[in-house]
Coordinates of C-alpha atoms and ligand atoms in Angstrom, one line a residue:
X1 CA 31.0 -4.2 -10.2
X2 CA 29.5 -7.2 -12.0
X3 CA 26.7 -6.5 -14.6
X4 CA 24.5 -9.4 -15.4
X5 CA 22.3 -9.8 -18.5
X6 CA 19.2 -11.5 -17.3
X7 CA 16.9 -13.5 -19.7
X8 CA 13.3 -12.5 -19.3
X9 CA 9.9 -12.8 -21.0
X10 CA 7.6 -10.0 -21.9
X11 CA 4.6 -9.1 -19.7
X12 CA 1.4 -8.3 -21.7
X13 CA 0.1 -5.8 -19.2
X14 CA 2.8 -3.0 -19.3
X15 CA 1.0 -0.4 -21.4
X16 CA 1.4 3.0 -19.7
X17 CA -2.0 4.6 -19.0
X18 CA -3.1 8.2 -18.5
X19 CA -0.1 8.7 -16.2
X20 CA 2.4 5.9 -16.3
X21 CA 2.2 2.2 -15.4
X22 CA 0.0 1.5 -12.4
X23 CA -0.6 -1.9 -10.9
X24 CA -1.2 -3.6 -7.6
X25 CA 2.0 -3.9 -5.5
X26 CA 1.7 -7.7 -5.9
X27 CA 2.0 -7.4 -9.6
X28 CA 5.1 -5.3 -9.2
X29 CA 6.5 -8.0 -6.9
X30 CA 6.3 -10.6 -9.7
X31 CA 9.9 -11.5 -10.5
X32 CA 11.3 -9.4 -13.4
X33 CA 8.2 -7.2 -13.6
X34 CA 9.7 -3.9 -12.5
X35 CA 13.1 -4.7 -14.1
X36 CA 11.4 -5.3 -17.4
X37 CA 9.6 -2.0 -17.4
X38 CA 12.6 0.0 -16.4
X39 CA 14.8 -1.7 -19.0
X40 CA 12.1 -1.2 -21.6
X41 CA 12.0 2.4 -20.8
X42 CA 15.7 2.7 -21.3
X43 CA 15.4 0.7 -24.5
X44 CA 12.8 3.2 -25.7
X45 CA 14.3 6.5 -24.7
X46 CA 18.0 5.5 -25.2
X47 CA 19.7 7.8 -22.7
X48 CA 23.2 8.7 -24.1
X49 CA 26.2 7.3 -22.2
X50 CA 26.7 9.3 -19.0
X51 CA 23.1 10.8 -19.0
X52 CA 21.6 12.4 -15.9
X53 CA 18.2 11.2 -14.6
X54 CA 16.1 12.5 -11.7
X55 CA 14.4 9.8 -9.6
X56 CA 12.0 10.0 -6.7
X57 CA 8.6 8.9 -5.5
X58 CA 5.7 9.8 -3.2
X59 CA 7.0 7.5 -0.4
X60 CA 4.3 4.9 -0.8
X61 CA 4.9 1.2 0.0
X62 CA 7.6 -0.3 -2.3
X63 CA 9.1 3.1 -3.1
X64 CA 12.5 2.4 -1.5
X65 CA 12.9 -1.1 -2.9
X66 CA 11.9 0.0 -6.4
X67 CA 14.4 2.8 -6.2
X68 CA 17.2 0.4 -5.3
X69 CA 16.3 -1.8 -8.4
X70 CA 16.2 1.3 -10.6
X71 CA 19.7 2.2 -9.4
X72 CA 21.1 -1.2 -10.3
X73 CA 19.5 -1.1 -13.8
X74 CA 20.5 2.5 -14.4
X75 CA 24.2 1.8 -13.7
X76 CA 24.1 -1.3 -15.8
X77 CA 22.7 0.8 -18.7
X78 CA 25.5 3.4 -18.5
X79 CA 23.6 6.2 -16.8
X80 CA 26.2 8.7 -15.5
X81 CA 24.3 10.4 -12.7
X82 CA 21.1 9.9 -10.7
X83 CA 19.7 12.8 -8.7
X84 CA 17.5 11.3 -6.0
X85 CA 15.4 12.9 -3.4
X86 CA 16.4 12.2 0.2
X87 CA 14.6 9.2 1.6
X88 CA 13.5 8.4 -2.0
X89 CA 11.0 11.3 -1.8
X90 CA 10.2 13.8 -4.5
X91 CA 6.8 15.2 -5.4
X92 CA 5.9 15.0 -9.1
X93 CA 6.2 18.8 -9.6
X94 CA 9.6 18.8 -7.8
X95 CA 10.9 16.1 -10.1
X96 CA 9.7 18.2 -13.1
X97 CA 11.5 21.2 -11.7
X98 CA 14.7 19.3 -10.9
X99 CA 14.9 17.8 -14.5
X100 CA 14.6 21.3 -15.9
X101 CA 16.9 23.0 -13.5
X102 CA 19.7 20.4 -13.8
X103 CA 19.2 19.9 -17.5
X104 CA 18.7 16.2 -16.9
X105 CA 18.0 13.8 -19.8
X106 CA 14.7 12.8 -18.0
X107 CA 13.4 11.3 -14.9
X108 CA 11.3 8.6 -13.2
X109 CA 8.5 9.2 -10.8
X110 CA 7.5 6.3 -8.5
X111 CA 3.8 6.9 -7.7
X112 CA 0.3 5.8 -8.3
X113 CA -0.8 9.4 -7.4
X114 CA -4.2 9.5 -5.7
X115 CA -4.5 5.7 -5.6
X116 CA -4.3 4.1 -2.1
X117 CA -0.9 2.6 -1.0
X118 CA 0.2 -0.4 1.0
X119 CA 1.0 -4.1 0.4
X120 CA -2.4 -4.7 -1.1
X121 CA -2.8 -1.4 -2.9
X122 CA -1.2 0.3 -5.8
X123 CA 2.2 1.3 -7.1
X124 CA 3.2 3.1 -10.2
X125 CA 6.1 4.3 -12.3
X126 CA 6.2 7.0 -14.9
X127 CA 8.9 8.4 -17.2
X128 CA 9.4 12.1 -17.7
X129 CA 11.3 13.6 -20.6
X130 CA 13.9 16.4 -20.7
X131 CA 11.4 19.2 -20.7
X132 CA 10.4 17.9 -17.2
X133 CA 7.0 16.7 -18.4
X134 CA 5.3 13.3 -18.7
X135 CA 6.4 11.3 -21.7
X136 CA 4.2 12.2 -24.7
X137 CA 2.2 9.5 -26.4
X138 CA 4.8 8.7 -29.0
X139 CA 7.3 7.9 -26.2
X140 CA 4.8 5.9 -24.1
X141 CA 3.9 3.9 -27.2
X142 CA 7.5 3.1 -27.8
X143 CA 8.0 2.1 -24.2
X144 CA 5.0 -0.2 -24.5
X145 CA 6.4 -1.7 -27.7
X146 CA 9.7 -2.3 -25.9
X147 CA 7.9 -4.1 -23.0
X148 CA 6.4 -6.4 -25.6
X149 CA 9.7 -7.2 -27.3
X150 CA 11.9 -7.4 -24.3
X151 CA 14.1 -10.6 -24.0
X152 CA 16.7 -9.5 -21.4
X153 CA 17.6 -6.7 -19.0
X154 CA 20.9 -5.6 -17.6
X155 CA 21.4 -5.2 -13.9
X156 CA 24.4 -4.6 -11.7
X157 CA 25.1 -6.6 -8.5
X158 CA 25.7 -3.8 -6.1
X159 CA 24.8 -3.2 -2.5
X160 CA 21.9 -0.9 -1.7
X161 CA 22.7 2.8 -1.7
X162 CA 22.0 5.0 1.3
X163 CA 18.9 6.9 0.3
X164 CA 19.0 9.0 3.5
X165 CA 22.4 10.5 3.4
X166 CA 22.6 13.8 1.6
X167 CA 25.5 14.3 -0.8
X168 CA 27.4 12.1 -3.3
X169 CA 27.9 8.4 -3.5
X170 CA 29.4 6.3 -6.3
X171 CA 28.0 3.1 -7.7
X172 CA 30.3 1.6 -10.3
X173 CA 30.8 4.3 -12.9
X174 CA 27.7 6.2 -11.8
X175 CA 27.3 9.2 -9.5
X176 CA 24.4 9.3 -7.1
X177 CA 23.4 12.6 -5.7
X178 CA 21.0 12.6 -2.8
X179 CA 19.3 16.0 -2.6
X180 CA 17.0 17.8 -0.3
X181 CA 13.6 17.2 -2.0
X182 CA 12.2 20.5 -0.8
X183 CA 14.8 23.2 -1.1
X184 CA 14.9 23.9 -4.9
X185 CA 11.2 23.6 -5.2
X186 CA 10.6 26.0 -2.4
X187 CA 13.0 28.5 -3.9
X188 CA 11.1 28.3 -7.2
X189 CA 7.9 29.1 -5.3
X190 CA 9.5 32.1 -3.7
X191 CA 10.4 33.4 -7.1
X192 CA 6.9 33.1 -8.5
X193 CA 4.8 34.4 -5.5
X194 CA 4.8 37.4 -3.2
X195 CA 6.0 35.6 0.0
X196 CA 6.2 38.9 1.9
X197 CA 2.6 39.7 1.3
X198 CA 1.4 36.3 2.1
X199 CA 3.5 36.2 5.3
X200 CA 1.8 39.5 6.2
X201 CA -1.6 37.9 5.8
X202 CA -0.6 35.2 8.3
X203 CA 0.8 37.9 10.7
X204 CA -2.6 39.6 10.5
X205 CA -4.3 36.4 11.8
X206 CA -5.3 34.7 8.6
X207 CA -6.0 31.0 9.4
X208 CA -5.3 28.2 7.0
X209 CA -5.5 24.4 7.1
X210 CA -3.6 22.3 4.6
X211 CA -4.2 18.5 4.6
X212 CA -1.1 16.7 3.3
X213 CA -3.0 13.4 3.6
X214 CA 0.1 11.6 4.9
X215 CA 1.5 11.8 1.4
X216 CA 4.5 13.5 -0.2
X217 CA 3.5 17.2 0.2
X218 CA 3.9 17.1 4.0
X219 CA 7.6 18.2 4.1
X220 CA 7.0 20.7 1.3
X221 CA 4.0 22.3 3.0
X222 CA 5.5 22.4 6.4
X223 CA 8.6 24.2 5.0
X224 CA 6.7 26.6 2.8
X225 CA 3.7 27.5 4.9
X226 CA 4.9 27.1 8.4
X227 CA 8.6 28.0 8.2
X228 CA 9.0 30.4 5.2
X229 CA 5.5 32.0 5.4
X230 CA 5.2 31.9 9.2
X231 CA 1.8 30.2 9.4
X232 CA 1.3 28.8 12.9
X233 CA 2.4 25.3 13.7
X234 CA -0.5 22.9 13.0
X235 CA -1.5 24.7 9.8
X236 CA -0.3 21.6 8.0
X237 CA -2.0 18.4 9.1
X238 CA -1.2 14.8 8.3
X239 CA 2.2 16.1 7.4
X240 CA 4.3 12.9 7.8
X241 CA 4.5 10.8 4.6
X242 CA 3.5 7.2 5.4
X243 CA 3.9 4.1 3.2
X244 CA 0.2 3.5 3.4
X245 CA -0.8 7.2 3.5
X246 CA -2.3 6.4 7.0
X247 CA -4.7 4.0 5.4
X248 CA -6.4 6.8 3.6
X249 CA -7.1 7.6 0.0
X250 CA -4.9 10.6 -0.9
X251 CA -7.3 12.1 -3.4
X252 CA -8.1 15.8 -2.6
X253 CA -11.8 16.0 -3.3
X254 CA -15.0 16.4 -1.3
X255 CA -15.3 12.6 -0.7
X256 CA -11.7 11.7 0.4
X257 CA -10.7 15.0 2.1
X258 CA -14.0 14.8 4.1
X259 CA -12.5 15.8 7.5
X260 CA -11.0 19.0 6.1
X261 CA -14.2 19.8 4.3
X262 CA -16.2 19.5 7.5
X263 CA -13.8 21.8 9.3
X264 CA -14.1 24.4 6.6
X265 CA -17.9 24.4 6.5
X266 CA -18.5 25.4 10.1
X267 CA -18.8 29.0 11.4
X268 CA -15.5 30.1 12.8
X269 CA -13.6 27.6 10.6
X270 CA -10.3 28.6 9.0
X271 CA -10.2 31.3 6.3
X272 CA -8.7 29.0 3.7
X273 CA -8.4 25.2 3.3
X274 CA -6.5 23.1 0.8
X275 CA -5.3 19.5 0.2
X276 CA -3.1 17.7 -2.2
X277 CA -2.8 14.1 -3.4
X278 CA -0.3 11.3 -3.1
X279 CA 2.4 12.7 -5.4
X280 CA 1.6 16.4 -4.8
X281 CA 0.4 17.4 -8.2
X282 CA -3.3 17.8 -7.4
X283 CA -5.0 20.5 -5.3
X284 CA -8.4 21.2 -3.7
X285 CA -9.3 24.7 -2.7
X286 CA -11.8 25.7 0.0
X287 CA -12.8 28.8 1.8
X288 CA -14.8 29.1 4.9
X289 CA -18.2 27.8 3.9
X290 CA -17.2 27.6 0.2
X291 CA -15.7 25.1 -2.2
X292 CA -14.0 26.0 -5.5
X293 CA -14.4 23.4 -8.2
X294 CA -11.2 22.8 -10.3
X295 CA -12.7 24.3 -13.4
X296 CA -13.6 27.5 -11.6
X297 CA -10.3 27.5 -9.8
X298 CA -8.4 27.5 -13.1
X299 CA -10.6 30.3 -14.4
X300 CA -10.2 32.4 -11.3
X301 CA -6.4 32.0 -11.4
X302 CA -6.3 33.1 -15.0
X303 CA -8.5 36.1 -14.3
X304 CA -6.3 37.2 -11.4
X305 CA -2.9 36.2 -12.6
X306 CA -1.8 39.9 -13.0
X307 CA -1.8 40.1 -9.2
X308 CA 0.9 37.5 -8.9
X309 CA 4.5 38.5 -9.5
X310 CA 5.4 35.4 -11.7
X311 CA 2.5 36.1 -14.0
X312 CA 2.3 39.9 -13.8
X313 CA 3.4 40.3 -17.5
X314 CA 0.3 38.6 -18.7
X315 CA -0.6 35.1 -19.9
X316 CA 0.3 33.8 -23.4
X317 CA -2.8 31.6 -23.5
X318 CA -4.5 28.9 -21.4
X319 CA -5.5 25.3 -21.9
X320 CA -7.8 22.8 -20.2
X321 CA -8.6 19.2 -20.9
X322 CA -11.7 18.9 -23.0
X323 CA -13.7 17.3 -20.2
X324 CA -12.9 20.3 -17.8
X325 CA -15.5 23.0 -17.6
X326 CA -15.2 25.8 -20.1
X327 CA -15.1 28.5 -17.4
X328 CA -11.4 29.4 -18.3
X329 CA -12.3 29.9 -22.0
X330 CA -14.5 32.8 -21.0
X331 CA -11.7 34.4 -19.1
X332 CA -9.3 33.9 -22.1
X333 CA -11.8 35.5 -24.4
X334 CA -12.1 38.5 -22.2
X335 CA -8.3 38.7 -21.9
X336 CA -8.0 38.4 -25.7
X337 CA -5.7 35.3 -25.4
X338 CA -6.0 31.9 -27.0
X339 CA -7.5 28.8 -25.3
X340 CA -7.0 25.2 -26.1
X341 CA -8.7 21.9 -25.2
X342 CA -6.7 18.8 -25.0
X343 CA -7.3 15.1 -24.2
X344 CA -7.1 14.0 -20.6
X345 CA -3.6 13.7 -19.0
X346 CA -0.9 16.3 -18.4
X347 CA 1.3 14.9 -21.2
X348 CA -0.9 16.8 -23.7
X349 CA 0.0 20.2 -22.3
X350 CA 3.7 19.8 -22.7
X351 CA 4.1 20.8 -26.3
X352 CA 1.8 23.9 -25.8
X353 CA 3.9 25.0 -22.8
X354 CA 7.2 24.4 -24.6
X355 CA 6.1 26.4 -27.6
X356 CA 5.0 29.3 -25.4
X357 CA 1.4 29.1 -26.5
X358 CA 0.0 28.8 -23.0
X359 CA 1.0 29.9 -19.5
X360 CA -1.7 28.3 -17.4
X361 CA -3.5 25.0 -17.8
X362 CA -5.7 22.6 -15.8
X363 CA -7.9 19.6 -15.5
X364 CA -11.2 18.9 -13.7
X365 CA -9.5 16.2 -11.7
X366 CA -8.0 18.8 -9.3
X367 CA -5.0 19.5 -11.4
X368 CA -3.7 23.0 -12.1
X369 CA -0.3 24.2 -13.3
X370 CA 1.7 26.6 -15.4
X371 CA 4.9 27.0 -17.5
X372 CA 7.0 27.0 -14.3
X373 CA 7.3 23.2 -14.6
X374 CA 5.8 20.6 -16.9
X375 CA 3.5 18.9 -14.4
X376 CA 0.4 19.9 -12.5
X377 CA 1.4 21.3 -9.2
X378 CA -0.7 21.2 -6.0
X379 CA 1.2 23.5 -3.7
X380 CA 1.8 26.0 -6.6
X381 CA -2.0 26.3 -6.9
X382 CA -2.4 26.8 -3.2
X383 CA 0.2 29.5 -3.2
X384 CA -1.4 31.2 -6.2
X385 CA -4.7 31.3 -4.3
X386 CA -2.9 32.7 -1.2
X387 CA -1.3 35.3 -3.3
X388 CA -4.6 36.4 -4.7
X389 CA -6.2 36.4 -1.3
X390 CA -3.3 38.5 0.1
X391 CA -3.4 40.9 -2.8
X392 CA -7.1 41.5 -2.8
X393 CA -7.9 41.1 0.9
X394 CA -11.0 39.3 -0.1
X395 CA -12.3 35.9 0.9
X396 CA -12.4 32.8 -1.2
X397 CA -16.2 32.9 -1.3
X398 CA -16.3 36.6 -2.3
X399 CA -13.8 36.0 -5.1
X400 CA -15.7 33.1 -6.5
X401 CA -19.1 34.8 -6.3
X402 CA -17.7 37.9 -8.0
X403 CA -16.2 35.7 -10.7
X404 CA -19.6 34.1 -11.5
X405 CA -21.3 37.5 -11.4
X406 CA -18.9 38.7 -14.1
X407 CA -18.5 35.6 -16.3
X408 CA -21.5 33.5 -15.5
X409 CA -21.1 30.0 -14.0
X410 CA -20.2 26.7 -15.6
X411 CA -22.0 24.2 -13.4
X412 CA -20.0 21.0 -13.5
X413 CA -19.9 17.6 -12.0
X414 CA -18.2 14.3 -12.7
X415 CA -19.9 11.0 -12.0
X416 CA -17.7 7.9 -11.8
X417 CA -19.1 4.4 -12.3
X418 CA -16.6 1.7 -11.2
X419 CA -16.3 -2.0 -12.0
X420 CA -18.3 -1.9 -15.3
X421 CA -18.4 -4.0 -18.4
X422 CA -17.0 -1.0 -20.2
X423 CA -16.7 -2.3 -23.7
X424 CA -20.4 -2.8 -24.1
X425 CA -21.2 0.8 -22.9
X426 CA -18.6 2.4 -25.1
X427 CA -19.9 0.4 -28.1
X428 CA -23.4 1.5 -27.3
X429 CA -22.3 5.2 -27.0
X430 CA -20.5 5.0 -30.3
X431 CA -23.6 3.7 -32.0
X432 CA -25.5 6.6 -30.4
X433 CA -23.1 9.1 -31.9
X434 CA -23.6 7.7 -35.3
X435 CA -27.4 7.8 -34.9
X436 CA -27.4 11.3 -33.5
X437 CA -26.0 12.8 -36.7
X438 CA -29.5 13.1 -38.0
X439 CA -30.6 15.3 -35.1
X440 CA -29.3 18.9 -35.6
X441 CA -30.1 20.1 -32.1
X442 CA -28.0 17.4 -30.5
X443 CA -24.4 17.4 -31.7
X444 CA -22.5 14.2 -30.8
X445 CA -19.0 13.3 -31.7
X446 CA -15.9 11.4 -30.5
X447 CA -13.1 13.7 -29.6
X448 CA -9.9 13.5 -31.6
X449 CA -7.0 15.8 -30.9
X450 CA -4.4 17.2 -33.2
X451 CA -1.5 18.8 -31.4
X452 CA -1.2 22.3 -32.8
X453 CA 2.6 22.3 -32.3
X454 CA 3.8 18.9 -33.6
X455 CA 0.7 17.8 -35.4
X456 CA 0.5 14.4 -33.6
X457 CA -3.0 12.9 -33.5
X458 CA -4.8 11.2 -30.6
X459 CA -8.1 9.5 -31.2
X460 CA -10.9 8.1 -29.0
X461 CA -10.4 10.7 -26.3
X462 CA -14.0 11.1 -25.2
X463 CA -17.6 10.5 -26.4
X464 CA -19.3 13.9 -26.4
X465 CA -23.0 14.7 -26.5
X466 CA -23.9 18.4 -26.7
X467 CA -27.4 19.4 -25.7
X468 CA -28.4 23.1 -25.9
X469 CA -26.0 26.0 -25.9
X470 CA -23.4 25.4 -23.2
X471 CA -24.8 22.0 -22.1
X472 CA -22.9 18.8 -22.6
X473 CA -22.2 15.3 -21.4
X474 CA -18.8 13.6 -22.1
X475 CA -18.0 9.9 -21.4
X476 CA -14.6 8.4 -21.2
X477 CA -12.9 5.4 -19.5
X478 CA -10.3 6.0 -16.8
X479 CA -6.7 5.2 -17.7
X480 CA -5.3 5.2 -14.1
X481 CA -7.2 2.4 -12.3
X482 CA -5.7 -1.0 -11.5
X483 CA -8.9 -3.0 -11.2
X484 CA -11.9 -3.3 -13.6
X485 CA -13.1 -0.4 -15.8
X486 CA -14.3 3.0 -14.6
X487 CA -16.6 5.1 -16.7
X488 CA -16.3 8.8 -16.1
X489 CA -19.2 11.0 -17.0
X490 CA -18.5 14.7 -17.2
X491 CA -21.6 16.9 -17.1
X492 CA -21.7 20.7 -17.6
X493 CA -24.2 23.5 -18.1
X494 CA -23.5 27.2 -18.4
X495 CA -25.6 29.8 -16.5
X496 CA -25.5 33.5 -17.5
X497 CA -24.2 36.1 -15.0
X498 CA -27.8 37.3 -14.5
X499 CA -29.0 33.7 -13.9
X500 CA -29.2 31.5 -10.8
X501 CA -25.6 31.3 -9.7
X502 CA -25.8 29.9 -6.2
X503 CA -27.2 26.4 -6.6
X504 CA -25.7 23.1 -5.6
X505 CA -24.3 21.6 -8.9
X506 CA -26.1 18.3 -8.4
X507 CA -29.4 20.2 -8.3
X508 CA -28.5 22.6 -11.0
X509 CA -27.5 19.7 -13.3
X510 CA -30.2 17.2 -12.3
X511 CA -31.8 17.1 -15.7
X512 CA -28.6 16.6 -17.5
X513 CA -27.5 13.9 -15.0
X514 CA -30.7 12.0 -15.7
X515 CA -30.0 12.5 -19.4
X516 CA -26.5 11.1 -19.0
X517 CA -27.9 7.9 -17.6
X518 CA -30.5 7.7 -20.4
X519 CA -27.9 8.2 -23.2
X520 CA -25.7 5.4 -21.8
X521 CA -28.7 3.2 -21.0
X522 CA -27.4 2.7 -17.5
X523 CA -30.8 1.8 -16.1
X524 CA -31.4 -0.8 -18.8
X525 CA -27.9 -2.3 -18.0
X526 CA -28.8 -2.5 -14.3
X527 CA -26.2 0.1 -13.3
X528 CA -27.1 1.9 -10.1
X529 CA -25.8 5.1 -8.6
X530 CA -22.3 6.4 -9.4
X531 CA -19.5 5.1 -7.1
X532 CA -18.1 8.7 -6.7
X533 CA -19.4 12.1 -7.4
X534 CA -17.0 15.1 -7.6
Ligands
LIG601 C1 -7.1 10.8 -14.0 C2 -7.6 12.1 -14.3 C3 -6.7 12.9 -15.2 C4 -5.3 13.0 -14.6 C5 -4.8 11.6 -14.3 C6 -3.5 11.6 -13.5 O1 -7.0 10.0 -15.2 O2 -8.9 12.0 -14.8 O3 -7.3 14.2 -15.4 O4 -4.4 13.6 -15.4 O5 -5.8 10.9 -13.4 O6 -3.6 12.3 -12.4 P1 -8.1 8.9 -15.6 O7 -7.5 8.4 -16.9 O8 -8.2 7.9 -14.5 O9 -9.4 9.7 -15.8 V1 -2.6 11.9 -11.1 O10 -2.7 13.1 -9.9 O11 -3.0 10.4 -10.9 O12 -1.0 12.0 -11.7
LIG602 CO1 -1.2 13.0 -8.6

C-alpha cells in the first residue's frame, strides 16, 4: 500500500458550527476540501496507533464517496479499525451507541442533518469523541485551528472498499468491519422499553404512522415498529433512504412534515404520528388532532419516566437548552431533581450526562435524548411515547392536556428569519441589552454558560430579554446553515394551570411576537414576516 503526503493549503471556512462542518456539496467537491478537514480532525484529536473509529452517515448525496476518502486517510494515519454501517448508513444515535458499545476512540458522522440533500444541496461531517457524543467546544476549536494550519495530508492509494458486504475486510494494516446499522441499536431500544406492552397495543388495533422522510431512520423504523413490535406494514412511510431524501426537507416539524400532520388532524386518523430528520436524531410527536411541542414533549417524558423500564429507578436530573421552553423545569421541581440550561447544541449535554447529573435532556428544535447514548435520538423519543401510551392507555391529547392542567403551560414558538444582515441586528440587540439595564422590570442579558462539571466557559450564546414573570424573548444566530445568516427568535410565556391552556401558541403569544419585532427593530430594517415558524 502506497501512502502519499499531499501538499495542501488551508481553507478559511472550515470552522465547525453547532453540529459539525456543513457546506454545499460543491464546496466539499473542491479538491482537498474534505481531505483537509479529515486530516485536521486527526491532527487535533490524535488517535493513538491502532485506534478504532466508527463511521457512517445519513445516506445523502456524497455519503459513499466521502466514506471512501475517509477510509484512505484513516489508514494513512495509522487507524487500526473502522466500524462502518452497511451501505455507509448509520443514524447519529446509532453511531453514538456503537462508539460506546465497542469502546471506540471516536467516530465520524456524515450528515447535514435536517438540511436538504443532493448535488446542489448540503453535506456535512462531524466528529464524536469516545463518550459517543459530539466533540465539545475545546475539541472543535482545536480542529478549527488545525484546519487553519494544515500544510499537508496523508492518504493511501487503495481501491474502494465494498461498503455493502457485511463482515471484515483489510486495507493495508487496517481492519474494516461492515456492520448491520440497525441490529445493535434495536437491541438497545429493547432493553430500555417495554416491547411486549407496546406490541400488545398494536395487537389491540392501535394505529401509528411514522414518516422516515426518505432519510436514515427508514430501515430502523421498519425493523423496530413493523418487525419487532408487529405494527402493520405501511406504518412506516417514506422508508427508503434516498440520496436526495426524495427532494424533500427532512426536518420533522409542522412545515416540512406537512403531509403527516394533515393525516393526523382528520377524524379517523391514526392514534399516533411521528417523524424524524435526515440523520435520525430529531423527532416530532403527534396524536390524532394534537401536536406536542418539543418543550412539552421533554416535560411529559420526564413526568412519566417512571412508567418506562429503562428509567423506572428515577431520573438524576434533567437539562434543556436555554432557548427551550422551561416546561421541564417545573417537572424537575416537582420531582425534586436538578435542572440545567445549556447553550444550543447537543455537545453541551455530554459532560452533564457523563457525570451522572442528568438522565434526560432536550432542545426546542425537536431533539430529545437521555443517558442511553450521547446524542439526541429520534426513534428513542418515539418509543418513549409509545411506552407511555401503552402503560397508561391514554391518548396523546389526553396526556398533554392533563400535563398542562397539572403544571400549567409554557406557550412557545420559534420564528426564523433567513438571509439577513445579521451583524447589524446583533449589534443593535447588544446595544439594547446595555440600555435595558436601567429598567428593572425588563431584565436583559447575553447568555454565557459555565459547564458545572469541567468549568469550561461559552460566551455569546443568546440575547435574552425577559418581560414579566415567565415571559421572554431570546435571539441567536443559527450555526448550521450553509447560506447567509438566519436569526432565530425564541418566544415563551407561561400560563398557570387555572389559566387558558388551549390556545394556538401564535395567538397566545401575539403580543410578545410583536414585541420581538420591536426590540430587534425588524420593521425599521424592512424585514418582513419570518421565513419559518415552528
Ligand atoms: C440547530 C438547532 C439546535 C440543534 C442543531 C443540530 O442549530 O437549533 O438545537 O442542536 O441544529 O441539530 P442552529 O445553530 O442552526 O440553531 V441536527 O438535527 O442538525 O444534528
Ligand atoms: Co439531525
